[in-house]
mmCIF file of C-alpha atoms in Angstrom:
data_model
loop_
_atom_site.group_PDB
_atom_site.id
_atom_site.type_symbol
_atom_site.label_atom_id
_atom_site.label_comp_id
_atom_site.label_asym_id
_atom_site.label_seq_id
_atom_site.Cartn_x
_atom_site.Cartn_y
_atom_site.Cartn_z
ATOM 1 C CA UNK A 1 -7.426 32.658 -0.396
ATOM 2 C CA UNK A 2 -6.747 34.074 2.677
ATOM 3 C CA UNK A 3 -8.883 31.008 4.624
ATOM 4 C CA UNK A 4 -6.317 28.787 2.292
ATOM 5 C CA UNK A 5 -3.421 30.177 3.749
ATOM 6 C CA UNK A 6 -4.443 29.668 7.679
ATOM 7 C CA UNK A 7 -4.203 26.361 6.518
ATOM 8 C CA UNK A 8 -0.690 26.134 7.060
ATOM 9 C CA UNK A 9 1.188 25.990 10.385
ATOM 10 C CA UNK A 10 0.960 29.398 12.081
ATOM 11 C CA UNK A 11 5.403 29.166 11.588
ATOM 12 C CA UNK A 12 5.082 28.553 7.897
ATOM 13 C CA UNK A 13 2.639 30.475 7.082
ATOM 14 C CA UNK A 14 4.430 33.825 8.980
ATOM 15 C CA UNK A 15 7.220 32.961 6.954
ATOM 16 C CA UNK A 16 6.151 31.921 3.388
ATOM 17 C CA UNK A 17 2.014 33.119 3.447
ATOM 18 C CA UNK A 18 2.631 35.657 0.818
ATOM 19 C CA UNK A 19 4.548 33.987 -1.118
ATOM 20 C CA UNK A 20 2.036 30.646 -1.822
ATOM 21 C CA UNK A 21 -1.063 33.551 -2.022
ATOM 22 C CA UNK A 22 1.512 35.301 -4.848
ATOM 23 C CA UNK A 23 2.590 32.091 -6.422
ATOM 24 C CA UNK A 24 -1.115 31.422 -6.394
ATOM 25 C CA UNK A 25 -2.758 34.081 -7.578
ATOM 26 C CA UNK A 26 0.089 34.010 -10.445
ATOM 27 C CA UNK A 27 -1.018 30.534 -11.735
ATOM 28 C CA UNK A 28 -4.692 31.421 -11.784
ATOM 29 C CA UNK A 29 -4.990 34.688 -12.943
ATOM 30 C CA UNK A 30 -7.004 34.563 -16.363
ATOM 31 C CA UNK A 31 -7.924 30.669 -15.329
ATOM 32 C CA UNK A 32 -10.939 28.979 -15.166
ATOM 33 C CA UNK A 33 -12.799 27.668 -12.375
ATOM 34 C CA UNK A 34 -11.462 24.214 -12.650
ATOM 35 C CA UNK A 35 -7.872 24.993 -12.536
ATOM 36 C CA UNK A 36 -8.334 27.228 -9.730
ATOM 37 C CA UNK A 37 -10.079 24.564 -7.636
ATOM 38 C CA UNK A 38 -6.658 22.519 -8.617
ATOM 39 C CA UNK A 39 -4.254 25.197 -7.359
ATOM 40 C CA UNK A 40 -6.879 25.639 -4.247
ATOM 41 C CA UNK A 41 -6.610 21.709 -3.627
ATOM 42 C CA UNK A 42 -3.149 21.510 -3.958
ATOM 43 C CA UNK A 43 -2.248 24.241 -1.260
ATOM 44 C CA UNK A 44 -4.770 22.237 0.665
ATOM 45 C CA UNK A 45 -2.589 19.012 0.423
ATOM 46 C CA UNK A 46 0.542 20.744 0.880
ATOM 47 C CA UNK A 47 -0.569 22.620 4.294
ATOM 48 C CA UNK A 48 -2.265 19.213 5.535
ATOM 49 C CA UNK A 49 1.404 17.192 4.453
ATOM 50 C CA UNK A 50 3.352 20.265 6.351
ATOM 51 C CA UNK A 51 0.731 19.655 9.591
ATOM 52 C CA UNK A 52 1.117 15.613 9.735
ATOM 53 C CA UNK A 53 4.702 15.316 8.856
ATOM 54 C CA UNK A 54 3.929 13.942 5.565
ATOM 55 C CA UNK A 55 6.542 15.830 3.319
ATOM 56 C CA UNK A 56 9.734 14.001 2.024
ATOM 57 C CA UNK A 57 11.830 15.181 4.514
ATOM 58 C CA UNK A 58 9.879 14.023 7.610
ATOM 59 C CA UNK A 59 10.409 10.752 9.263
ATOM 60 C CA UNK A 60 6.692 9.796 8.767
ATOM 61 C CA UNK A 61 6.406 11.231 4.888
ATOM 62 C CA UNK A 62 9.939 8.948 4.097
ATOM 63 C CA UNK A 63 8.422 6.073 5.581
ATOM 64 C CA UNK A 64 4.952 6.629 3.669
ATOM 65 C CA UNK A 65 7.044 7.063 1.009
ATOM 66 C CA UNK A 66 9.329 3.857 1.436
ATOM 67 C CA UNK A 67 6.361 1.960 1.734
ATOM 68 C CA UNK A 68 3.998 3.200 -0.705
ATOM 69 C CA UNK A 69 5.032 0.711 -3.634
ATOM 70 C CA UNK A 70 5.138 -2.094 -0.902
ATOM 71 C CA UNK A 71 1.495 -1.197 0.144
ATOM 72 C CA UNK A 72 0.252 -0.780 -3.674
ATOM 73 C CA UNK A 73 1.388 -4.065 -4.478
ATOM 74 C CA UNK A 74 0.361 -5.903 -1.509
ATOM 75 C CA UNK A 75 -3.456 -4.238 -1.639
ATOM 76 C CA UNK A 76 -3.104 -5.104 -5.449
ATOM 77 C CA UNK A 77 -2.482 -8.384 -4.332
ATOM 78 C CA UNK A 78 -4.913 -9.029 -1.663
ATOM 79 C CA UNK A 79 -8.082 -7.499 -4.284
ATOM 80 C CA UNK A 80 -6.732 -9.937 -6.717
ATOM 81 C CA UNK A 81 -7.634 -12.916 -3.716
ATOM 82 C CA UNK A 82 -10.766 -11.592 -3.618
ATOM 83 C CA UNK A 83 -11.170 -11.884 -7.392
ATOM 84 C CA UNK A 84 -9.816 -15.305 -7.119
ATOM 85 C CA UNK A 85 -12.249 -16.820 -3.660
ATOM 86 C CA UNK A 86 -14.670 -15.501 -6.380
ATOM 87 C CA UNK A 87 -13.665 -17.646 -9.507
ATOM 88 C CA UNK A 88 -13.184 -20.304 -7.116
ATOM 89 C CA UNK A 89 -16.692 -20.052 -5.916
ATOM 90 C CA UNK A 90 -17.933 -19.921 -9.496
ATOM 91 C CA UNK A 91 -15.954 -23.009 -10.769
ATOM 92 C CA UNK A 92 -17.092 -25.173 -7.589
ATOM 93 C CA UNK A 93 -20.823 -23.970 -7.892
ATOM 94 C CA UNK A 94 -20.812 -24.794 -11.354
ATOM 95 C CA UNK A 95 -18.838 -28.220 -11.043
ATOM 96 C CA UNK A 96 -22.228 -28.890 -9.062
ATOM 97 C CA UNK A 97 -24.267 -28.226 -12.428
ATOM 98 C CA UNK A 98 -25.692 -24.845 -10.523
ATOM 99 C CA UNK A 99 -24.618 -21.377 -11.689
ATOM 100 C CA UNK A 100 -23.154 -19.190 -9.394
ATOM 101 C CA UNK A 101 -25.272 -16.563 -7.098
ATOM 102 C CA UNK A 102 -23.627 -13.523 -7.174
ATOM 103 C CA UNK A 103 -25.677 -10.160 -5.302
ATOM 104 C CA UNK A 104 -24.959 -6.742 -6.459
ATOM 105 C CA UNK A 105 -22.730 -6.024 -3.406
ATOM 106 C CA UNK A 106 -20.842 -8.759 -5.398
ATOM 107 C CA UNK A 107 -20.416 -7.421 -8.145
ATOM 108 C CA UNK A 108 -19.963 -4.001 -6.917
ATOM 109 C CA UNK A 109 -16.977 -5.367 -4.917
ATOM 110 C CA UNK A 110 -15.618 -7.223 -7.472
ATOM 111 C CA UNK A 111 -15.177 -4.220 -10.019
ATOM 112 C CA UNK A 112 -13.645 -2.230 -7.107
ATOM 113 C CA UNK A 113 -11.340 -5.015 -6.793
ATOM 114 C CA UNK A 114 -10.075 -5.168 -10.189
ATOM 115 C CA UNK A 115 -9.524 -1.259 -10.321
ATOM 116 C CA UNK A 116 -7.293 -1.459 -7.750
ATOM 117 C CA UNK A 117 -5.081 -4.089 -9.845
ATOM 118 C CA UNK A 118 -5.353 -2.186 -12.323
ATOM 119 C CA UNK A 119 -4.518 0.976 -11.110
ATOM 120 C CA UNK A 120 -1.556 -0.645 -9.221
ATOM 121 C CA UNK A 121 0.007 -2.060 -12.451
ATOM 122 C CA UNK A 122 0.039 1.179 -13.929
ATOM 123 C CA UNK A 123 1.681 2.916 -11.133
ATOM 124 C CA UNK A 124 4.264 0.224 -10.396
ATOM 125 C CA UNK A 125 5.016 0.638 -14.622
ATOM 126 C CA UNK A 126 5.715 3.776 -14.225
ATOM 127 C CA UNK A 127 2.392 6.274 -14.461
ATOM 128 C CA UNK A 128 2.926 6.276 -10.298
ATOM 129 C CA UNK A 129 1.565 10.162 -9.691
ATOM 130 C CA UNK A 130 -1.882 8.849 -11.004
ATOM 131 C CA UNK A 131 -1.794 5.347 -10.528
ATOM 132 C CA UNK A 132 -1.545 5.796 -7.159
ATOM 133 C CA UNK A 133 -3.807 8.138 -6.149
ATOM 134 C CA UNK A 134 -6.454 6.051 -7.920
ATOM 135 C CA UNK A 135 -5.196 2.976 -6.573
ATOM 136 C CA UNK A 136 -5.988 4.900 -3.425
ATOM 137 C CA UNK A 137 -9.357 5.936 -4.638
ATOM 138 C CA UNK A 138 -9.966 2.065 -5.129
ATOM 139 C CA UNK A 139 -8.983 1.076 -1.669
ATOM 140 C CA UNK A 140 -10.975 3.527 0.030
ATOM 141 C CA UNK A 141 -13.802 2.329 -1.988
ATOM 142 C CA UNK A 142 -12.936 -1.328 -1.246
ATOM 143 C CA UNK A 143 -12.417 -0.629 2.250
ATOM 144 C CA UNK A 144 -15.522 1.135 2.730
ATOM 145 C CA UNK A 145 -17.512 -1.288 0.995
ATOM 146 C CA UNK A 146 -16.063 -3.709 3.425
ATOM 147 C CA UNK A 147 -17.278 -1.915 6.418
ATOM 148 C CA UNK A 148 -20.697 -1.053 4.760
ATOM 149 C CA UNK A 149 -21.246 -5.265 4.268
ATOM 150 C CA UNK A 150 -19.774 -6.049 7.501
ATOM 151 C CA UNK A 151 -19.300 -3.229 9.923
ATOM 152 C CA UNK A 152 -21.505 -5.172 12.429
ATOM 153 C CA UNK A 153 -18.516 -7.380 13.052
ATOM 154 C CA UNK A 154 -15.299 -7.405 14.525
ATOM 155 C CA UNK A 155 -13.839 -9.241 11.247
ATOM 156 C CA UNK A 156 -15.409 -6.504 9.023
ATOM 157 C CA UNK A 157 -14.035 -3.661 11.204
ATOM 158 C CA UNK A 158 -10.297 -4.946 10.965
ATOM 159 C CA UNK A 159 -10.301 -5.552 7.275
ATOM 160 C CA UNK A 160 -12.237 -2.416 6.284
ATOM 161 C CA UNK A 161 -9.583 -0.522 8.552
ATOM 162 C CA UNK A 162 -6.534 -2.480 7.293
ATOM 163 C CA UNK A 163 -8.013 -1.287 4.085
ATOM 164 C CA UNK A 164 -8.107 2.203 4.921
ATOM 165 C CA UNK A 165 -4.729 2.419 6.463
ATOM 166 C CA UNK A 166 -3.585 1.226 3.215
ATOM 167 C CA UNK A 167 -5.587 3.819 1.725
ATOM 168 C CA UNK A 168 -4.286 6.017 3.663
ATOM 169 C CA UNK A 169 -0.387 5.151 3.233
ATOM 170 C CA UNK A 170 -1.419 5.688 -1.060
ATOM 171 C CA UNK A 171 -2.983 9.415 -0.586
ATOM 172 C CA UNK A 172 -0.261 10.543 2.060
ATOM 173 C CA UNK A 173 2.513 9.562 0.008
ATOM 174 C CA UNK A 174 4.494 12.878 -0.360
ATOM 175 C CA UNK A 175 4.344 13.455 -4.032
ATOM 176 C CA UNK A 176 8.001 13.903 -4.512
ATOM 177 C CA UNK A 177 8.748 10.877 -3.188
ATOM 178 C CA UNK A 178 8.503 8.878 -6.445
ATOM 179 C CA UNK A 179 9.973 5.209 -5.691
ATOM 180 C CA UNK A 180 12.450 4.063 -7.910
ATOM 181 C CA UNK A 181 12.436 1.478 -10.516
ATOM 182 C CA UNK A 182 14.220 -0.780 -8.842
ATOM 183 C CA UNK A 183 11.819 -0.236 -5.994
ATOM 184 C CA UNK A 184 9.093 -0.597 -7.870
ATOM 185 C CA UNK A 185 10.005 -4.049 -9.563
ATOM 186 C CA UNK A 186 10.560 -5.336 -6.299
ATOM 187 C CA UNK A 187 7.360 -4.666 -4.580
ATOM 188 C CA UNK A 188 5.630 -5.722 -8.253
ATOM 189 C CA UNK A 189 7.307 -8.804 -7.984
ATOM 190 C CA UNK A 190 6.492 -9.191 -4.278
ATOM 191 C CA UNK A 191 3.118 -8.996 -5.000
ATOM 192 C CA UNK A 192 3.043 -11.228 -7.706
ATOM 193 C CA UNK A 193 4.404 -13.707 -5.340
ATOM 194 C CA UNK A 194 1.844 -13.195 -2.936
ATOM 195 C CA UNK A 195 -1.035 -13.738 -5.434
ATOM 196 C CA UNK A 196 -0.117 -16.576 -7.837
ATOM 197 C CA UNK A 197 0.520 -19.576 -5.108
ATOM 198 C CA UNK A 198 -2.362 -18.261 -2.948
ATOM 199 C CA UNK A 199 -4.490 -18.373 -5.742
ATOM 200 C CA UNK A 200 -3.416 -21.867 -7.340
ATOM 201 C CA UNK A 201 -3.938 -22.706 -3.518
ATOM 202 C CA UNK A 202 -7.816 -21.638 -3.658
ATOM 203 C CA UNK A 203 -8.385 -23.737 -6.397
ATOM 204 C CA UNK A 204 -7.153 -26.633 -5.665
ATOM 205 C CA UNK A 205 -4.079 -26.532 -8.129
ATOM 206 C CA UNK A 206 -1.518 -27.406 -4.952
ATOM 207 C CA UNK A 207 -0.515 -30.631 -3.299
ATOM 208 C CA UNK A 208 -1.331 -28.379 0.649
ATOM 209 C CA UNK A 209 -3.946 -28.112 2.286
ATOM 210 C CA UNK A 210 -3.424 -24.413 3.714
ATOM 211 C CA UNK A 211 -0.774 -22.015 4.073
ATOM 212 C CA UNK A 212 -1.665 -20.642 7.548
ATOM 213 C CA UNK A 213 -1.882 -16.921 6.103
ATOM 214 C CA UNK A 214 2.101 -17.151 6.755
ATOM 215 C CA UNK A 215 3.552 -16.790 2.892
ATOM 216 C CA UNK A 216 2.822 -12.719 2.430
ATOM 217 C CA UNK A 217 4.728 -12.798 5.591
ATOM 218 C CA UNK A 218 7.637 -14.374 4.339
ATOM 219 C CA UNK A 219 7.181 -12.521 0.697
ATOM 220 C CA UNK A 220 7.210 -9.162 2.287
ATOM 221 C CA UNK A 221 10.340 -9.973 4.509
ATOM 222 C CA UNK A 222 12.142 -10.892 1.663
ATOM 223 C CA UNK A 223 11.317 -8.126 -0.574
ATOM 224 C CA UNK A 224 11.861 -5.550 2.616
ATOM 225 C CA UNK A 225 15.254 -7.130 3.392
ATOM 226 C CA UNK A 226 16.621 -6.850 0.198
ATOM 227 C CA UNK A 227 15.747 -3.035 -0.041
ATOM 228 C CA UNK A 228 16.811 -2.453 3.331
ATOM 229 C CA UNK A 229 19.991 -3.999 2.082
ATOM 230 C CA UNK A 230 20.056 -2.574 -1.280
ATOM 231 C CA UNK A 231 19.806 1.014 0.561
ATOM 232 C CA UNK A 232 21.969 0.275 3.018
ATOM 233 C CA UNK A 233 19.393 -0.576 6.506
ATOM 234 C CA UNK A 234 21.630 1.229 8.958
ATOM 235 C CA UNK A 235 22.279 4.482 7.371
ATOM 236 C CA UNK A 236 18.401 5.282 6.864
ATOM 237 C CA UNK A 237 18.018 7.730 9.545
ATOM 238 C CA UNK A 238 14.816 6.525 10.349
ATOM 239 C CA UNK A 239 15.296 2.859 9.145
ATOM 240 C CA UNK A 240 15.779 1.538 12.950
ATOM 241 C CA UNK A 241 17.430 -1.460 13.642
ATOM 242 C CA UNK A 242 15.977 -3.390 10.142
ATOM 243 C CA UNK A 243 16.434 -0.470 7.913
ATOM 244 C CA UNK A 244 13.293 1.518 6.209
ATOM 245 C CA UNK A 245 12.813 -0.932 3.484
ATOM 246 C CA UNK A 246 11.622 -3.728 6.402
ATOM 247 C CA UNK A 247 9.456 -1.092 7.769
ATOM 248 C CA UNK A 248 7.704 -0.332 4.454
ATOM 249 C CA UNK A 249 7.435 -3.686 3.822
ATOM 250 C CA UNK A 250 5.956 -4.533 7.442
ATOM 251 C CA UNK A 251 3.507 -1.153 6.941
ATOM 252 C CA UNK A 252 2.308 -3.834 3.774
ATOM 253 C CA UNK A 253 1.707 -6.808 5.819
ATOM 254 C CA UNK A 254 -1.334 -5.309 7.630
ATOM 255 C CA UNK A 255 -4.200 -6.593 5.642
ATOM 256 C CA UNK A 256 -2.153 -9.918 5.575
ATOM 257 C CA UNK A 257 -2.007 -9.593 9.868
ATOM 258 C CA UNK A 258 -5.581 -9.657 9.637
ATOM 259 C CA UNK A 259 -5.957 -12.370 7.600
ATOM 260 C CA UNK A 260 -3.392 -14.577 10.179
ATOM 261 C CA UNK A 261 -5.905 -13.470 13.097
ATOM 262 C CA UNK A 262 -8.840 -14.278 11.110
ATOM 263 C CA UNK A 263 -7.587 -17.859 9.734
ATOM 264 C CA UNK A 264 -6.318 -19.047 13.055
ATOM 265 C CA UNK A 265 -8.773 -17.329 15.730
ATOM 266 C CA UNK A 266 -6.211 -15.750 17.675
ATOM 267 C CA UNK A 267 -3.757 -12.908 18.348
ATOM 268 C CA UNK A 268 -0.843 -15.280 18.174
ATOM 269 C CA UNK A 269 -1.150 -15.473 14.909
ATOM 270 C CA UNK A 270 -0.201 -12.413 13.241
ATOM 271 C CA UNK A 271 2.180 -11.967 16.726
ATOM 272 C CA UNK A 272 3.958 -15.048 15.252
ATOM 273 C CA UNK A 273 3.701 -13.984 11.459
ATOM 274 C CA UNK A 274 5.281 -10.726 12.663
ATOM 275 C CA UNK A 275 8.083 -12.380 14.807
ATOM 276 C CA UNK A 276 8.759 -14.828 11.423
ATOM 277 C CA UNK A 277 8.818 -11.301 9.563
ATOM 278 C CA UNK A 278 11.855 -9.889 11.256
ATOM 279 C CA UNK A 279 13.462 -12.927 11.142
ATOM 280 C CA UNK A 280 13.495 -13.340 7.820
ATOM 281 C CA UNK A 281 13.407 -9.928 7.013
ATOM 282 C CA UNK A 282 16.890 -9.830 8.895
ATOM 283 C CA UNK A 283 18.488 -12.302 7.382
ATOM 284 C CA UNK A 284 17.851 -11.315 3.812
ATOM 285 C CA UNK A 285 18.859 -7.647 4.492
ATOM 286 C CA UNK A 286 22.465 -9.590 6.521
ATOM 287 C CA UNK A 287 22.843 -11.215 3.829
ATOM 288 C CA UNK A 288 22.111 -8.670 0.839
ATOM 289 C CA UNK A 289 24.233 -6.072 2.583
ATOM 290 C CA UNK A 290 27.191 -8.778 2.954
ATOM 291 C CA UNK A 291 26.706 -9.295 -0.955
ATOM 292 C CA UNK A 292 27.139 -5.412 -1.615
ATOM 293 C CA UNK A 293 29.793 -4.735 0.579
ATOM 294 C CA UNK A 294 32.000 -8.108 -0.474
ATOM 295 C CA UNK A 295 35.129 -7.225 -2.612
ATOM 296 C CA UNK A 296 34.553 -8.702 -6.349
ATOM 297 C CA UNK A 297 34.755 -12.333 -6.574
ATOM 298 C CA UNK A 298 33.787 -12.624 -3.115
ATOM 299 C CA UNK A 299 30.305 -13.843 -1.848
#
């Protein structure tokens, strides 16, 4: 216990080390050996949140937590992608009269892929505690399958570590920073968004040719606006000039800066995605703010 407790920040630990060992030893006396590892790995995750700045009331746990739902539902989205260059592989292959070749590594990715939707829907529908720290089980596992397959190359690397920064957003999520349901719908919704024309797009169900990796962009700027706006952007200490609700949503929109880079070869792309971000981000959160301050009947 007492190797538990040096966990903690030499200032916290001075001040409230007997205290956790009491509180501990309180909650496990009589206990087996799996609820003590719980209690163990919970003043783990509590002295590593206090060390990074991850608790609720630290600029860098508020923002993990402000983009959390944002992050679920765009890594939700971006598995689902992968699910659907998949079924668009199969239906083309087989359109050929030859069935699809799928390799273990496939398959392997594929299931990882749907747990993360899956997880994600439950969390955004309320079981969040759970759903999102399997959701951010499922991204790890994604992401590191990504880097096992492809590691050799520089496109592997940056999706593999979008993936874990994603990942990591999930699992550092202070855990009393539960979104709320507005919050929740929103980034569900956002996500949604994301998936369903990109998807129609990869099989051939709409009249273009290519979006140019641009629409999570302007999905995400949306949805962040409109919380920035809903919370009111400004008075979020650490919301910035955009508010925290762009910043969560922008924390989102790295896989999706990959993808820009990727698609068009070049670091202008997700440098222009991200300049169309704020812009549109902006003007939603002007605009949604205008809406909530107006006097009735106005606006």
């Amino acid at each position: 216990m007492t190797r538990l407790i040096r966990l903690y920040p030499a200032g916290f630990r001075a001040a409230y080390g007997d205290e956790v060992a009491a509180v501990y030893h309180e909650a496990t006396a009589g206990a087996g050996r799996v609820e003590r590892g719980r209690e163990a790995l919970g003043i783990v995750a509590h002295a590593l949140r206090l060390r990074t700045g991850l608790g609720s009331g630290r600029p860098l746990g508020r923002l993990c937590g402000a983009a959390a739902p944002f992050v679920l539902a765009a890594s939700a989205a971006h598995a689902g992608l992968e699910l659907s260059d998949m079924a668009a592989y199969a239906s083309a292959v087989r359109a050929e009269g030859r069935p699809p070749a799928f390799f273990a590594e496939d398959i392997a990715r594929a299931a990882t892929a749907a747990a993360m939707v899956v997880c994600a829907v439950f969390a955004l529908l309320g079981r969040w505690a759970a759903g999102r720290l399997y959701a951010a089980a499922a991204q790890a596992v994604l992401a590191g399958t990504v880097l096992a397959l492809d590691g050799g190359t520089p496109d592997g690397v940056l999706t593999g570590g979008a993936g874990l920064v994603a990942a990591a957003v999930l699992a550092g999520c202070p855990p009393d920073a539960v979104p709320s349901r507005r919050a929740r719908l929103l980034a569900g919704a956002a996500g949604a968004a994301i998936w369903l024309p990109l998807t129609a797009l990869s099989l051939d169900r709409l009249p273009v040719s290519t979006d140019y990796a641009l629409w999570p962009f302007l999905v995400l700027a949306c949805a962040g606006g409109l919380l920035a706006g809903w919370r009111g952007g400004a008075a979020d200490p650490d919301g910035g000039i955009f508010g925290l609700g762009v910043g969560a949503a922008a924390v989102a929109a790295a896989p999706f800066a990959v993808d820009a880079y990727l698609a068009w070869s070049s670091v202008l792309a997700p440098l222009t995605a991200l300049l169309l971000f704020a812009a549109v981000a902006s003007a939603v959160r002007a605009t949604a703010r205008a809406r909530r301050s107006a006097p009735i009947g106005r606006l």
